[in-house]
CSV table of C-alpha atoms and ligand atoms in Angstrom, one decimal:
chain,number,residue,atom,x,y,z
A,14,MET,CA,65.4,-54.3,16.0
A,15,ALA,CA,65.5,-51.2,18.2
A,16,ALA,CA,66.9,-51.5,21.7
A,17,PRO,CA,64.3,-51.8,24.5
A,18,ILE,CA,63.4,-48.4,26.0
A,19,GLN,CA,63.5,-49.3,29.6
A,20,ALA,CA,64.6,-52.2,31.8
A,21,LEU,CA,61.5,-53.1,33.9
A,22,GLU,CA,62.3,-55.2,36.9
A,23,MET,CA,59.1,-57.1,36.8
A,24,LYS,CA,57.9,-60.7,36.7
A,25,LEU,CA,55.8,-61.4,33.6
A,26,GLN,CA,52.5,-63.2,33.9
A,27,PRO,CA,51.9,-66.5,32.1
A,28,VAL,CA,49.1,-66.3,29.5
A,29,SER,CA,45.8,-67.6,31.0
A,30,VAL,CA,44.5,-71.0,29.9
A,31,THR,CA,41.4,-69.5,28.3
A,32,ARG,CA,43.6,-67.0,26.3
A,33,GLN,CA,45.8,-69.9,25.2
A,34,MET,CA,42.8,-71.8,24.0
A,35,ALA,CA,41.4,-68.8,22.2
A,36,ALA,CA,44.8,-68.3,20.4
A,37,ALA,CA,45.1,-72.0,19.4
A,38,PHE,CA,41.4,-72.2,18.3
A,39,PRO,CA,41.5,-70.9,14.7
A,40,ARG,CA,44.3,-73.4,13.8
A,41,LEU,CA,42.6,-76.3,15.5
A,42,LYS,CA,39.3,-75.4,13.9
A,43,ALA,CA,40.9,-75.4,10.5
A,44,LEU,CA,42.4,-78.8,11.2
A,45,ALA,CA,39.1,-80.2,12.3
A,46,ALA,CA,37.5,-78.8,9.1
A,47,GLN,CA,40.1,-80.4,6.9
A,48,LYS,CA,39.1,-83.7,8.4
A,49,GLY,CA,35.4,-82.9,7.7
A,50,LEU,CA,34.6,-82.8,11.5
A,51,GLU,CA,31.7,-80.8,12.8
A,52,LEU,CA,32.8,-78.5,15.7
A,53,HIS,CA,31.2,-79.1,19.1
A,54,HIS,CA,31.2,-76.3,21.6
A,55,LEU,CA,31.7,-77.3,25.2
A,56,GLY,CA,34.4,-74.7,25.8
A,57,ALA,CA,33.1,-71.1,25.8
A,58,GLY,CA,31.3,-69.9,28.9
A,59,TYR,CA,29.4,-67.2,27.1
A,60,PRO,CA,25.7,-66.4,27.5
A,61,HIS,CA,23.6,-68.2,25.0
A,62,PRO,CA,22.4,-66.1,22.0
A,63,GLU,CA,18.8,-67.5,22.4
A,64,VAL,CA,18.5,-65.7,25.7
A,65,SER,CA,20.6,-62.6,24.9
A,66,ASP,CA,18.4,-60.3,22.8
A,67,PRO,CA,19.9,-56.8,22.7
A,68,THR,CA,17.0,-55.5,20.5
A,69,GLY,CA,14.4,-56.2,23.2
A,70,TYR,CA,16.7,-54.7,25.8
A,71,ILE,CA,17.3,-51.6,23.8
A,72,ALA,CA,13.7,-51.1,22.8
A,73,HIS,CA,12.5,-51.4,26.4
A,74,LYS,CA,15.2,-49.0,27.5
A,75,ASP,CA,14.3,-46.4,24.9
A,76,ALA,CA,10.6,-46.6,25.7
A,77,TYR,CA,11.4,-46.3,29.4
A,78,PHE,CA,13.5,-43.2,28.7
A,79,HIS,CA,10.7,-41.6,26.7
A,80,ARG,CA,8.3,-42.3,29.5
A,81,LEU,CA,10.6,-40.7,32.0
A,82,ALA,CA,11.0,-37.7,29.7
A,83,LYS,CA,7.2,-37.4,29.5
A,84,GLU,CA,6.9,-37.6,33.2
A,85,ALA,CA,9.4,-34.8,33.6
A,86,ALA,CA,8.0,-32.5,30.9
A,87,PRO,CA,4.5,-33.6,29.9
A,88,ASP,CA,4.0,-30.8,27.3
A,89,ALA,CA,7.4,-30.8,25.7
A,90,THR,CA,8.6,-34.3,25.0
A,91,HIS,CA,11.7,-33.3,23.1
A,92,ALA,CA,12.9,-31.0,25.8
A,93,GLY,CA,12.1,-33.6,28.4
A,94,LEU,CA,14.1,-36.2,26.6
A,95,ARG,CA,16.9,-33.9,25.9
A,96,ASP,CA,17.2,-33.0,29.5
A,97,LEU,CA,17.0,-36.6,30.6
A,98,LEU,CA,19.6,-37.7,28.1
A,99,ARG,CA,21.8,-34.8,29.0
A,100,GLY,CA,22.2,-36.2,32.5
A,101,MET,CA,23.0,-39.6,31.0
A,102,TYR,CA,25.7,-38.3,28.7
A,103,SER,CA,27.4,-35.9,31.1
A,104,TYR,CA,29.9,-36.1,33.9
A,105,THR,CA,28.2,-37.5,36.9
A,106,ASP,CA,28.7,-38.8,40.5
A,107,THR,CA,30.9,-41.9,41.0
A,108,LEU,CA,28.0,-43.4,42.8
A,109,GLY,CA,25.9,-43.2,39.6
A,110,PRO,CA,22.2,-42.4,39.3
A,111,VAL,CA,20.3,-42.9,42.5
A,112,ARG,CA,17.2,-44.3,40.8
A,113,ALA,CA,19.2,-47.1,39.3
A,114,ARG,CA,20.8,-48.0,42.6
A,115,GLU,CA,17.4,-47.9,44.4
A,116,ALA,CA,15.8,-50.1,41.8
A,117,PHE,CA,18.6,-52.7,42.1
A,118,ALA,CA,18.7,-52.5,45.9
A,119,ARG,CA,14.9,-53.3,45.9
A,120,VAL,CA,15.0,-56.2,43.4
A,121,TYR,CA,18.2,-57.9,44.5
A,122,GLY,CA,17.4,-57.4,48.1
A,123,ASN,CA,14.0,-59.1,47.7
A,124,ASP,CA,15.5,-61.9,45.6
A,125,PHE,CA,18.3,-62.8,47.9
A,126,GLY,CA,17.1,-61.8,51.3
A,127,VAL,CA,19.5,-58.9,51.9
A,128,LYS,CA,18.7,-55.4,53.1
A,129,ILE,CA,20.7,-53.3,50.6
A,130,ASP,CA,21.4,-49.7,51.5
A,131,PRO,CA,21.5,-47.9,48.0
A,132,SER,CA,24.0,-45.4,49.4
A,133,LYS,CA,26.6,-48.2,49.8
A,134,LEU,CA,25.9,-49.7,46.4
A,135,ILE,CA,28.8,-48.8,44.1
A,136,PRO,CA,28.6,-49.3,40.3
A,137,THR,CA,31.4,-51.2,38.7
A,138,VAL,CA,32.4,-52.1,35.2
A,139,GLY,CA,31.0,-55.6,35.5
A,140,SER,CA,32.3,-58.0,38.0
A,141,THR,CA,35.8,-57.6,36.4
A,142,GLY,CA,35.7,-53.9,37.4
A,143,GLY,CA,34.7,-54.9,40.9
A,144,ILE,CA,37.6,-57.3,41.2
A,145,SER,CA,40.0,-54.7,39.9
A,146,LEU,CA,39.0,-52.1,42.4
A,147,MET,CA,39.0,-54.6,45.3
A,148,CYS,CA,42.6,-55.5,44.4
A,149,SER,CA,43.8,-51.9,43.9
A,150,MET,CA,42.5,-50.9,47.3
A,151,PHE,CA,45.0,-53.3,48.9
A,152,GLU,CA,47.8,-52.6,46.5
A,153,ARG,CA,47.9,-49.0,47.9
A,154,LEU,CA,49.4,-50.5,51.1
A,155,GLY,CA,52.6,-51.2,49.2
A,156,LYS,CA,53.1,-54.4,51.1
A,157,ASP,CA,53.1,-58.1,50.2
A,158,ILE,CA,49.5,-58.9,49.8
A,159,ALA,CA,48.0,-62.4,50.1
A,160,TYR,CA,44.8,-63.5,48.5
A,161,ILE,CA,43.1,-66.7,49.7
A,162,VAL,CA,41.5,-68.4,46.7
A,163,ASP,CA,40.0,-71.7,45.8
A,164,ALA,CA,41.8,-74.4,44.0
A,165,PRO,CA,40.7,-74.2,41.2
A,166,THR,CA,39.9,-70.5,40.9
A,167,TYR,CA,38.6,-68.0,38.3
A,168,THR,CA,41.5,-67.0,36.1
A,169,GLY,CA,40.2,-63.4,35.7
A,170,PHE,CA,40.8,-62.9,39.3
A,171,VAL,CA,44.3,-64.3,39.3
A,172,THR,CA,45.2,-62.4,36.1
A,173,ARG,CA,44.1,-59.1,37.7
A,174,ALA,CA,45.5,-59.7,41.2
A,175,ALA,CA,48.9,-60.9,39.9
A,176,LEU,CA,49.5,-57.6,38.1
A,177,TYR,CA,50.7,-56.4,41.5
A,178,GLN,CA,54.2,-57.6,41.8
A,179,ARG,CA,53.9,-58.3,45.5
A,180,SER,CA,50.8,-60.4,45.4
A,181,HIS,CA,50.7,-64.0,46.6
A,182,PHE,CA,48.1,-66.7,46.3
A,183,TYR,CA,47.2,-69.2,49.0
A,184,SER,CA,44.8,-71.7,47.7
A,185,VAL,CA,42.3,-74.0,49.3
A,186,GLY,CA,41.1,-77.4,47.9
A,187,MET,CA,37.4,-78.1,47.3
A,188,ASP,CA,35.1,-81.0,47.4
A,189,GLU,CA,31.5,-81.1,46.0
A,190,GLN,CA,30.2,-79.0,49.0
A,191,GLY,CA,32.8,-76.2,48.5
A,192,PRO,CA,36.3,-75.4,50.0
A,193,ASP,CA,37.7,-77.0,53.1
A,194,PRO,CA,37.1,-74.5,55.9
A,195,GLU,CA,40.0,-75.7,58.1
A,196,ALA,CA,42.3,-75.6,55.1
A,197,LEU,CA,41.1,-72.0,54.6
A,198,ARG,CA,42.0,-71.2,58.1
A,199,GLY,CA,45.4,-72.8,57.7
A,200,GLN,CA,46.1,-70.8,54.6
A,201,ILE,CA,45.2,-67.5,56.2
A,202,ARG,CA,47.6,-68.3,59.1
A,203,LYS,CA,50.3,-69.5,56.7
A,204,ALA,CA,50.1,-66.2,54.7
A,205,ARG,CA,50.4,-64.2,57.9
A,206,GLU,CA,53.3,-66.3,59.2
A,207,ALA,CA,55.0,-65.4,55.9
A,208,GLY,CA,54.6,-61.7,56.7
A,209,HIS,CA,51.9,-61.2,54.1
A,210,HIS,CA,48.9,-58.9,54.6
A,211,VAL,CA,45.8,-61.1,53.9
A,212,ALA,CA,43.5,-58.9,51.8
A,213,PHE,CA,40.5,-61.2,51.5
A,214,TYR,CA,39.2,-64.6,50.5
A,215,TYR,CA,38.0,-64.5,46.9
A,216,THR,CA,35.5,-67.0,45.7
A,217,VAL,CA,32.5,-67.8,43.5
A,218,PRO,CA,30.0,-69.7,45.7
A,219,ASP,CA,27.2,-70.0,43.1
A,220,GLY,CA,28.0,-71.8,39.9
A,221,HIS,CA,31.7,-71.8,40.6
A,222,ASN,CA,33.8,-71.0,37.6
A,223,PRO,CA,35.6,-73.2,36.9
A,224,GLY,CA,34.8,-75.6,39.8
A,225,GLY,CA,31.3,-76.6,38.4
A,226,ILE,CA,29.6,-76.6,41.8
A,227,SER,CA,27.6,-74.4,44.1
A,228,PHE,CA,28.7,-74.4,47.8
A,229,SER,CA,26.2,-75.9,50.1
A,230,GLU,CA,24.5,-73.7,52.7
A,231,ALA,CA,26.1,-75.6,55.6
A,232,ARG,CA,29.6,-75.1,54.0
A,233,ARG,CA,28.9,-71.4,53.5
A,234,ARG,CA,28.2,-71.1,57.2
A,235,GLU,CA,31.4,-72.9,58.1
A,236,ILE,CA,33.4,-70.8,55.7
A,237,MET,CA,31.9,-67.6,57.2
A,238,ARG,CA,32.7,-68.8,60.7
A,239,VAL,CA,36.4,-69.2,59.8
A,240,VAL,CA,36.4,-65.9,57.9
A,241,VAL,CA,35.0,-64.1,61.0
A,242,GLU,CA,37.2,-65.9,63.5
A,243,GLU,CA,40.3,-65.1,61.5
A,244,GLY,CA,39.4,-61.4,61.1
A,245,ILE,CA,39.1,-61.3,57.3
A,246,PHE,CA,36.2,-61.0,54.8
A,247,ALA,CA,35.1,-62.9,51.8
A,248,VAL,CA,34.7,-61.4,48.3
A,249,GLU,CA,32.0,-63.3,46.5
A,250,ASP,CA,32.0,-62.9,42.8
A,251,ALA,CA,28.4,-63.5,41.8
A,252,PRO,CA,27.8,-63.7,38.0
A,253,TYR,CA,25.6,-66.9,38.4
A,254,THR,CA,23.3,-66.2,41.4
A,255,TYR,CA,20.3,-66.0,39.0
A,256,ILE,CA,21.5,-68.8,36.8
A,257,SER,CA,20.2,-71.3,39.4
A,258,PHE,CA,18.8,-74.8,38.9
A,259,GLU,CA,17.8,-75.3,42.5
A,260,SER,CA,14.2,-75.0,43.6
A,261,PRO,CA,13.6,-71.6,45.4
A,262,ASN,CA,13.5,-73.1,48.9
A,263,GLU,CA,16.7,-75.0,48.3
A,264,ARG,CA,18.8,-72.2,46.9
A,265,PRO,CA,21.7,-71.5,49.2
A,266,ARG,CA,22.0,-67.9,50.4
A,267,PRO,CA,24.9,-65.7,49.2
A,268,PHE,CA,27.5,-64.8,51.8
A,269,VAL,CA,26.3,-61.2,51.8
A,270,ALA,CA,22.9,-62.5,53.0
A,271,ILE,CA,24.5,-64.7,55.7
A,272,ASP,CA,26.9,-62.0,57.0
A,273,PRO,CA,27.0,-58.7,55.2
A,274,GLU,CA,29.6,-57.4,57.7
A,275,HIS,CA,32.1,-60.0,56.5
A,276,ALA,CA,31.3,-60.2,52.8
A,277,VAL,CA,31.7,-58.1,49.7
A,278,HIS,CA,29.3,-59.0,47.0
A,279,LEU,CA,30.2,-58.3,43.4
A,280,PHE,CA,27.1,-58.4,41.2
A,281,THR,CA,27.2,-58.3,37.5
A,282,ALA,CA,24.4,-57.9,35.0
A,283,SER,CA,26.4,-59.8,32.4
A,284,LYS,CA,24.5,-63.1,32.7
A,285,ILE,CA,21.0,-62.0,33.9
A,286,GLY,CA,21.1,-59.0,31.5
A,287,LEU,CA,23.8,-58.5,28.9
A,288,PRO,CA,27.6,-58.3,29.2
A,289,GLY,CA,28.1,-55.4,26.7
A,290,PRO,CA,26.7,-52.6,28.9
A,291,ARG,CA,29.2,-53.6,31.6
A,292,VAL,CA,26.9,-53.1,34.5
A,293,GLY,CA,27.8,-54.3,37.9
A,294,PHE,CA,27.6,-53.3,41.6
A,295,CYS,CA,29.7,-53.8,44.7
A,296,TYR,CA,27.8,-54.1,48.0
A,297,SER,CA,29.1,-54.6,51.4
A,298,GLU,CA,28.8,-53.6,55.1
A,299,VAL,CA,32.3,-54.6,55.9
A,300,ARG,CA,34.1,-52.0,58.2
A,301,LEU,CA,37.8,-51.6,58.2
A,302,ALA,CA,40.2,-50.3,60.8
A,303,VAL,CA,42.5,-47.7,59.3
A,304,SER,CA,45.4,-45.5,60.5
A,305,GLY,CA,44.7,-43.1,63.3
A,306,ASN,CA,42.4,-45.6,65.2
A,307,LYS,CA,39.7,-44.9,62.7
A,308,THR,CA,37.1,-47.2,61.3
A,309,ILE,CA,35.5,-46.7,57.9
A,310,ASP,CA,33.1,-48.5,55.6
A,311,LEU,CA,34.9,-50.6,53.0
A,312,THR,CA,32.6,-49.1,50.4
A,313,GLU,CA,34.0,-45.7,51.2
A,314,LEU,CA,37.5,-46.8,50.3
A,315,PHE,CA,36.1,-48.6,47.3
A,316,LEU,CA,34.4,-45.4,46.2
A,317,THR,CA,37.7,-43.5,46.5
A,318,GLU,CA,39.3,-46.1,44.3
A,319,ALA,CA,36.5,-45.9,41.8
A,320,SER,CA,36.7,-42.1,41.6
A,321,GLY,CA,40.4,-42.3,40.9
A,322,ASP,CA,39.8,-45.0,38.3
A,323,VAL,CA,36.6,-45.0,36.2
A,324,LEU,CA,35.6,-41.7,37.8
A,325,PHE,CA,32.0,-42.3,37.0
A,326,HIS,CA,30.1,-45.2,35.6
A,327,ASN,CA,28.3,-44.9,32.2
A,328,PRO,CA,25.0,-43.4,33.5
A,329,GLU,CA,23.1,-44.4,30.3
A,330,ALA,CA,24.1,-48.0,30.8
A,331,LEU,CA,23.0,-47.9,34.5
A,332,ARG,CA,19.7,-46.3,33.7
A,333,GLY,CA,19.3,-48.9,30.9
A,334,PHE,CA,19.6,-51.5,33.6
A,335,GLU,CA,17.1,-49.6,35.7
A,336,ALA,CA,14.7,-50.0,32.8
A,337,TYR,CA,15.4,-53.7,32.8
A,338,LEU,CA,14.2,-53.7,36.4
A,339,THR,CA,10.8,-52.5,35.3
A,340,ASP,CA,8.2,-54.8,33.6
A,341,GLU,CA,6.5,-54.4,30.2
A,342,ASN,CA,4.3,-51.7,31.7
A,343,PHE,CA,7.2,-49.9,33.3
A,344,GLU,CA,6.0,-51.0,36.7
A,345,PRO,CA,9.0,-51.5,39.1
A,346,ARG,CA,9.8,-55.2,39.3
A,347,GLN,CA,9.9,-56.7,42.7
A,348,THR,CA,11.9,-59.7,41.5
A,349,LEU,CA,14.1,-60.8,38.6
A,350,TRP,CA,13.4,-64.5,39.0
A,351,PRO,CA,10.7,-64.5,36.2
A,352,VAL,CA,13.3,-63.0,33.9
A,353,ALA,CA,15.9,-65.6,35.1
A,354,ALA,CA,13.3,-68.4,34.5
A,355,LYS,CA,13.2,-67.6,30.8
A,356,LYS,CA,17.0,-67.7,30.5
A,357,ASN,CA,17.2,-70.7,32.8
A,358,ALA,CA,14.8,-72.6,30.6
A,359,VAL,CA,17.5,-72.8,28.0
A,360,TYR,CA,20.4,-73.3,30.4
A,361,ALA,CA,18.6,-75.9,32.4
A,362,GLU,CA,17.7,-77.7,29.2
A,363,ASN,CA,21.3,-77.7,28.0
A,364,ARG,CA,22.5,-78.8,31.4
A,365,LYS,CA,20.0,-81.7,31.4
A,366,ILE,CA,21.1,-82.7,27.9
A,367,LEU,CA,24.7,-82.7,29.0
A,368,LEU,CA,24.2,-84.6,32.3
A,369,ASP,CA,21.7,-87.1,30.7
A,370,GLY,CA,24.1,-87.7,27.8
A,371,LEU,CA,27.1,-88.3,30.1
A,372,ARG,CA,25.0,-90.7,32.1
A,373,GLU,CA,23.8,-92.5,29.1
A,374,TYR,CA,27.1,-92.8,27.3
A,375,LEU,CA,29.5,-93.0,30.2
A,376,GLY,CA,27.4,-94.0,33.2
A,377,GLU,CA,28.3,-97.6,33.1
A,378,PHE,CA,32.0,-96.8,33.5
A,379,SER,CA,31.9,-95.2,36.9
A,380,GLY,CA,35.5,-96.4,37.6
A,381,GLU,CA,36.7,-94.4,34.6
A,382,PHE,CA,34.8,-91.1,34.7
A,383,ASP,CA,33.1,-88.7,37.0
A,384,TRP,CA,31.5,-85.2,36.6
A,385,THR,CA,29.9,-82.5,38.8
A,386,GLU,CA,26.2,-81.6,38.7
A,387,PRO,CA,26.2,-77.9,39.1
A,388,GLY,CA,23.4,-76.2,41.1
A,389,ALA,CA,24.0,-73.0,39.2
A,390,GLY,CA,26.1,-71.5,36.4
A,391,PHE,CA,27.4,-72.7,33.2
A,392,PHE,CA,30.0,-75.4,33.9
A,393,SER,CA,30.5,-79.0,34.9
A,394,VAL,CA,33.9,-80.4,35.7
A,395,PHE,CA,34.6,-83.8,34.1
A,396,THR,CA,37.2,-86.1,35.7
A,397,PHE,CA,39.1,-88.9,34.1
A,398,LYS,CA,40.0,-91.5,36.7
A,399,ASN,CA,42.2,-93.5,34.2
A,400,PRO,CA,45.8,-92.6,35.2
A,401,LYS,CA,46.9,-92.9,31.6
A,402,ILE,CA,44.9,-89.8,30.6
A,403,LYS,CA,46.6,-86.4,31.1
A,404,THR,CA,44.3,-83.5,30.2
A,405,ASP,CA,47.2,-81.2,29.2
A,406,GLN,CA,47.1,-78.6,26.4
A,407,GLN,CA,48.1,-81.4,23.9
A,408,PHE,CA,45.1,-83.5,25.0
A,409,VAL,CA,42.5,-80.7,24.6
A,410,GLU,CA,44.0,-79.8,21.2
A,411,LYS,CA,43.7,-83.4,20.2
A,412,LEU,CA,40.1,-83.5,21.2
A,413,ILE,CA,39.5,-80.6,18.8
A,414,ALA,CA,41.6,-81.8,16.0
A,415,ASP,CA,40.5,-85.5,16.1
A,416,TYR,CA,37.0,-85.3,17.4
A,417,GLY,CA,35.9,-81.6,16.8
A,418,VAL,CA,35.2,-81.3,20.5
A,419,VAL,CA,36.1,-78.0,22.2
A,420,THR,CA,36.7,-78.2,26.0
A,421,ILE,CA,38.9,-76.2,28.5
A,422,PRO,CA,41.7,-78.0,30.4
A,423,MET,CA,41.4,-77.5,34.2
A,424,PHE,CA,45.2,-77.5,35.1
A,425,GLY,CA,45.5,-73.8,34.2
A,426,PHE,CA,42.9,-72.8,36.8
A,427,PHE,CA,45.0,-74.0,39.7
A,428,PRO,CA,47.3,-71.5,41.4
A,429,SER,CA,50.9,-72.3,41.6
A,430,ASP,CA,50.9,-73.3,45.3
A,431,ALA,CA,48.2,-76.0,44.5
A,432,LYS,CA,50.5,-77.2,41.7
A,433,LYS,CA,53.4,-77.4,44.2
A,434,ARG,CA,51.2,-79.5,46.6
A,435,ASP,CA,50.2,-81.8,43.7
A,436,PRO,CA,52.1,-81.4,40.4
A,437,HIS,CA,49.3,-83.4,38.7
A,438,VAL,CA,46.4,-81.3,40.0
A,439,GLY,CA,43.8,-80.7,37.3
A,440,LEU,CA,45.6,-82.8,34.8
A,441,ASP,CA,42.8,-85.3,35.0
A,442,GLN,CA,40.0,-82.8,34.5
A,443,LEU,CA,38.3,-80.7,31.8
A,444,ARG,CA,35.8,-77.9,32.2
A,445,LEU,CA,32.7,-78.6,30.1
A,446,SER,CA,30.5,-75.6,29.4
A,447,PHE,CA,26.8,-76.1,28.6
A,448,SER,CA,25.9,-72.4,28.2
A,449,PHE,CA,26.9,-71.7,24.6
A,450,CYS,CA,26.5,-72.9,21.1
A,451,GLU,CA,25.8,-71.0,17.9
A,452,SER,CA,22.3,-72.3,17.1
A,453,CYS,CA,18.9,-71.7,18.8
A,454,GLY,CA,15.7,-73.8,19.6
A,455,ASP,CA,15.6,-77.3,18.1
A,456,GLU,CA,19.0,-76.8,16.4
A,457,ARG,CA,20.5,-75.9,19.7
A,458,ARG,CA,19.1,-79.0,21.4
A,459,GLU,CA,20.4,-81.1,18.5
A,460,ALA,CA,23.8,-79.4,18.7
A,461,MET,CA,24.0,-80.0,22.4
A,462,LYS,CA,23.1,-83.6,22.0
A,463,LYS,CA,25.7,-84.1,19.3
A,464,ALA,CA,28.3,-82.3,21.4
A,465,VAL,CA,27.8,-84.6,24.4
A,466,ARG,CA,27.8,-87.7,22.2
A,467,ALA,CA,30.9,-86.6,20.4
A,468,PHE,CA,32.7,-85.8,23.7
A,469,SER,CA,31.6,-89.1,25.3
A,470,ASN,CA,32.8,-91.0,22.3
A,471,ALA,CA,36.1,-89.2,22.5
A,472,ALA,CA,36.5,-90.0,26.2
A,473,ARG,CA,35.7,-93.6,25.6
A,474,ILE,CA,38.2,-94.0,22.8
A,475,GLU,CA,40.9,-92.2,24.6
A,476,CYS,CA,40.4,-94.5,27.6
A,477,GLY,CA,40.6,-97.6,25.4
A,478,LEU,CA,36.8,-98.3,25.7
A,479,PRO,CA,34.6,-99.3,22.8
A,480,SER,CA,33.4,-96.3,20.7
A,481,LEU,CA,29.7,-95.4,20.6
A,482,PRO,CA,27.6,-97.2,18.0
A,483,GLY,CA,27.7,-95.5,14.6
A,484,MET,CA,30.6,-93.3,15.5
B,515,LIG,C1,33.5,-66.0,38.1
B,515,LIG,C2,33.4,-64.9,37.1
B,515,LIG,N1,33.7,-63.7,37.4
B,515,LIG,C3,33.7,-62.7,36.6
B,515,LIG,C4,33.3,-62.9,35.3
B,515,LIG,C5,33.2,-61.7,34.3
B,515,LIG,O1,32.1,-60.9,34.6
B,515,LIG,P1,31.8,-59.5,34.0
B,515,LIG,O2,31.3,-59.7,32.6
B,515,LIG,O3,30.8,-58.9,34.9
B,515,LIG,O4,33.1,-58.7,34.0
B,515,LIG,C6,32.9,-64.1,34.9
B,515,LIG,C7,32.5,-64.4,33.5
B,515,LIG,O5,32.6,-65.4,32.9
B,515,LIG,C8,33.0,-65.2,35.8
B,515,LIG,O6,32.7,-66.5,35.4
């Protein structure tokens, strides 16, 4: 083997729990198949194929583009379309097409009670791209940077933020309402005492991944109070705001609606639209003090980062999303909730099958098991109260190999400081996803029912309880 080219003085990151599961999956799937076991998906947090129709999305987009071309050049359709598309396939402004931003500001603003200024709406490569730019803004300082996160937190955030060698994570435990506000304050202060620059508090208040809860409105207010008092801001990652199971008057408001001057909102179209086009937006009214006694909009710094990174967002994708924000007659939509309702019919049904099944098969053993009932999103967190159970990698691999049930262990979602506080943290929990399976319609319902039954049966057997009848 050739000698390594350079000695890099850097700490290497551990592989994320979801990557580990993806790597082990083909081997475990083969093992389950050898035993004649059917595979049950409660692991992947992907959008369901039944509500992800790219053909409809593309057809509507194309028809919308033709219509725009006709509007621009009524007598020469081809020239109109060519000119329109030229703009979409050329170099463009980092801010992206104004009509797409105006359309999004109108719809999202209406739907979540926020007044969005389209000039501060910056396109991102999904929420992942927003996370990346938020981190790189603070990395420029060249200092030790502290991120305040939930315990557990989204691995995509930690994976990105930890790329910077001088990043540190201070985590805050959660209950069913959300994170503990005073613990949040404590962690901000602890980070500062350690000489770290606190960048922001990162969280997922709606349909927390992987926490399986939505924060209550009261808790959101308490969190915002602490954030303001401590002089920081919150970054709310918001893939699941539209994947809500609450009635409209009970939906908690996003941080950006509560206090836009102390929140950065990362919207992504991945769940309400499709993930592939990689459409997202960052919105905020946070202002930052910078050198020379100056104050600037956070979005201005974010825009500078974006122009040095993606340079410009795919304008065709953004205008495709603009098309999605018009109805079948190309009238501007005022709301996306009717679109969400169609998707949520499937997610709510899957969620109900999961929660009803867990209640039916495990409800009598409340001393053994517990699970969250998420107000939004794709996940429920399942807890084993039996101290004999350790939901480590070996345990989840056993669930696949012996029962055909795919789940994700929770321990990998806890930052290392949470593991120091409690070495067993997350080792009694699994993340159950109800968003994805391979089939549609009645077959999907059947697959979901079978999955929850197979999982419940596995949980019973592993805890030394009687198996379900006929299994
Ligand atoms: C909390 C959270 N953030 C970000 C993402 C990724 O979003 P995007 O597809 O917009 O990059 C996901 C997707 O699962 C997520 O759950």
